[in-house]
CSV table of C-alpha atoms in Angstrom, one decimal:
chain,number,residue,atom,x,y,z
Q,1,MET,CA,108.7,88.8,114.4
Q,2,LEU,CA,108.4,91.0,111.5
Q,3,GLY,CA,110.5,94.1,111.1
Q,4,ARG,CA,110.4,96.7,108.6
Q,5,ASP,CA,112.7,95.5,106.0
Q,6,THR,CA,110.8,91.9,106.1
Q,7,ILE,CA,107.5,93.5,105.6
Q,8,LEU,CA,108.7,95.7,102.9
Q,9,HIS,CA,110.1,92.5,101.1
Q,10,ALA,CA,107.2,90.6,101.3
Q,11,PHE,CA,105.1,93.5,100.0
Q,12,ASP,CA,107.3,93.8,97.1
Q,13,ALA,CA,106.9,90.1,96.6
Q,14,MET,CA,103.2,90.1,96.6
Q,15,GLY,CA,103.2,93.2,94.1
Q,16,LYS,CA,105.1,90.9,91.7
Q,17,ARG,CA,102.4,88.1,92.2
Q,18,ILE,CA,99.0,90.5,92.0
Q,19,SER,CA,97.5,91.1,88.3
Q,20,ASP,CA,99.5,94.0,86.5
Q,21,ALA,CA,96.1,94.8,84.8
Q,22,ARG,CA,94.9,97.0,87.9
Q,23,TRP,CA,95.7,98.9,91.0
Q,24,ILE,CA,94.8,97.5,94.2
Q,25,ASP,CA,94.5,99.8,97.4
Q,26,ILE,CA,95.2,98.3,100.8
Q,27,PHE,CA,94.9,99.8,104.1
Q,28,ILE,CA,97.7,98.5,106.9
Q,29,VAL,CA,96.9,99.3,110.5
Q,30,GLY,CA,98.2,98.3,113.9
Q,31,GLY,CA,101.8,97.8,114.7
Q,32,ALA,CA,102.8,96.9,111.0
Q,33,ALA,CA,101.5,100.4,110.0
Q,34,GLY,CA,103.5,102.1,112.6
Q,35,VAL,CA,106.9,100.2,111.7
Q,36,LEU,CA,106.6,100.9,107.9
Q,37,THR,CA,105.7,105.0,108.7
Q,38,GLY,CA,108.6,105.2,111.3
Q,39,GLU,CA,106.1,106.1,114.2
Q,40,LEU,CA,107.2,103.2,116.1
Q,41,PRO,CA,111.0,103.0,117.0
Q,42,SER,CA,113.1,101.3,114.3
Q,43,ALA,CA,113.9,98.4,116.7
Q,44,TRP,CA,110.3,97.6,116.8
Q,45,THR,CA,108.7,94.5,115.3
Q,46,THR,CA,105.3,93.2,114.9
Q,47,ALA,CA,103.8,89.5,114.8
Q,48,ASP,CA,101.6,90.3,111.6
Q,49,VAL,CA,100.5,92.9,109.1
Q,50,ASP,CA,96.8,93.8,109.6
Q,51,LEU,CA,94.8,94.7,106.5
Q,52,ILE,CA,91.4,96.1,106.6
Q,53,HIS,CA,90.5,97.3,103.4
Q,54,CYS,CA,90.6,96.4,99.5
Q,55,HIS,CA,89.5,98.7,97.1
Q,56,LEU,CA,87.2,96.2,95.3
Q,57,PRO,CA,85.9,93.0,97.1
Q,58,ALA,CA,87.2,90.8,94.5
Q,59,ASP,CA,90.6,92.5,95.5
Q,60,SER,CA,90.3,90.4,98.6
Q,61,GLU,CA,90.8,86.7,97.5
Q,62,GLU,CA,93.6,88.0,95.1
Q,63,ILE,CA,95.4,89.7,97.9
Q,64,LEU,CA,94.9,86.6,100.4
Q,65,ASN,CA,96.2,84.3,97.8
Q,66,ALA,CA,99.1,86.3,97.2
Q,67,ALA,CA,100.0,87.0,100.9
Q,68,ALA,CA,99.7,83.1,101.7
Q,69,ALA,CA,102.2,82.2,99.0
Q,70,ILE,CA,104.5,85.0,99.9
Q,71,THR,CA,104.3,83.4,103.4
Q,72,ARG,CA,105.3,80.0,102.5
Q,73,GLU,CA,108.2,81.2,100.4
Q,74,LEU,CA,109.8,83.5,102.9
Q,75,GLY,CA,109.2,81.1,105.7
Q,76,LEU,CA,107.1,83.8,107.8
Q,77,PRO,CA,105.0,83.1,110.5
Q,78,PRO,CA,101.4,81.8,109.3
Q,79,GLY,CA,98.5,84.2,109.8
Q,80,MET,CA,96.1,83.6,112.6
Q,81,ASP,CA,93.4,82.7,110.0
Q,82,GLU,CA,95.4,79.8,108.0
């Protein structure tokens, strides 16, 4: 299960992998959004991080590749689509 600190660590690691040449917007929903915003209790965890929007279609591949690499590096549970 993923808590706030683990999610933030994973996003920090992803940010370091994604190209510095441009800004990428993502829209996080579900349990991860509640955990990160504090809308859910601090003890709450989630099984995944749901992303429903990337600023540009080309960004999707870069984000998914970075997420897959970080998932492996941090030993996180794989996504449903892997």
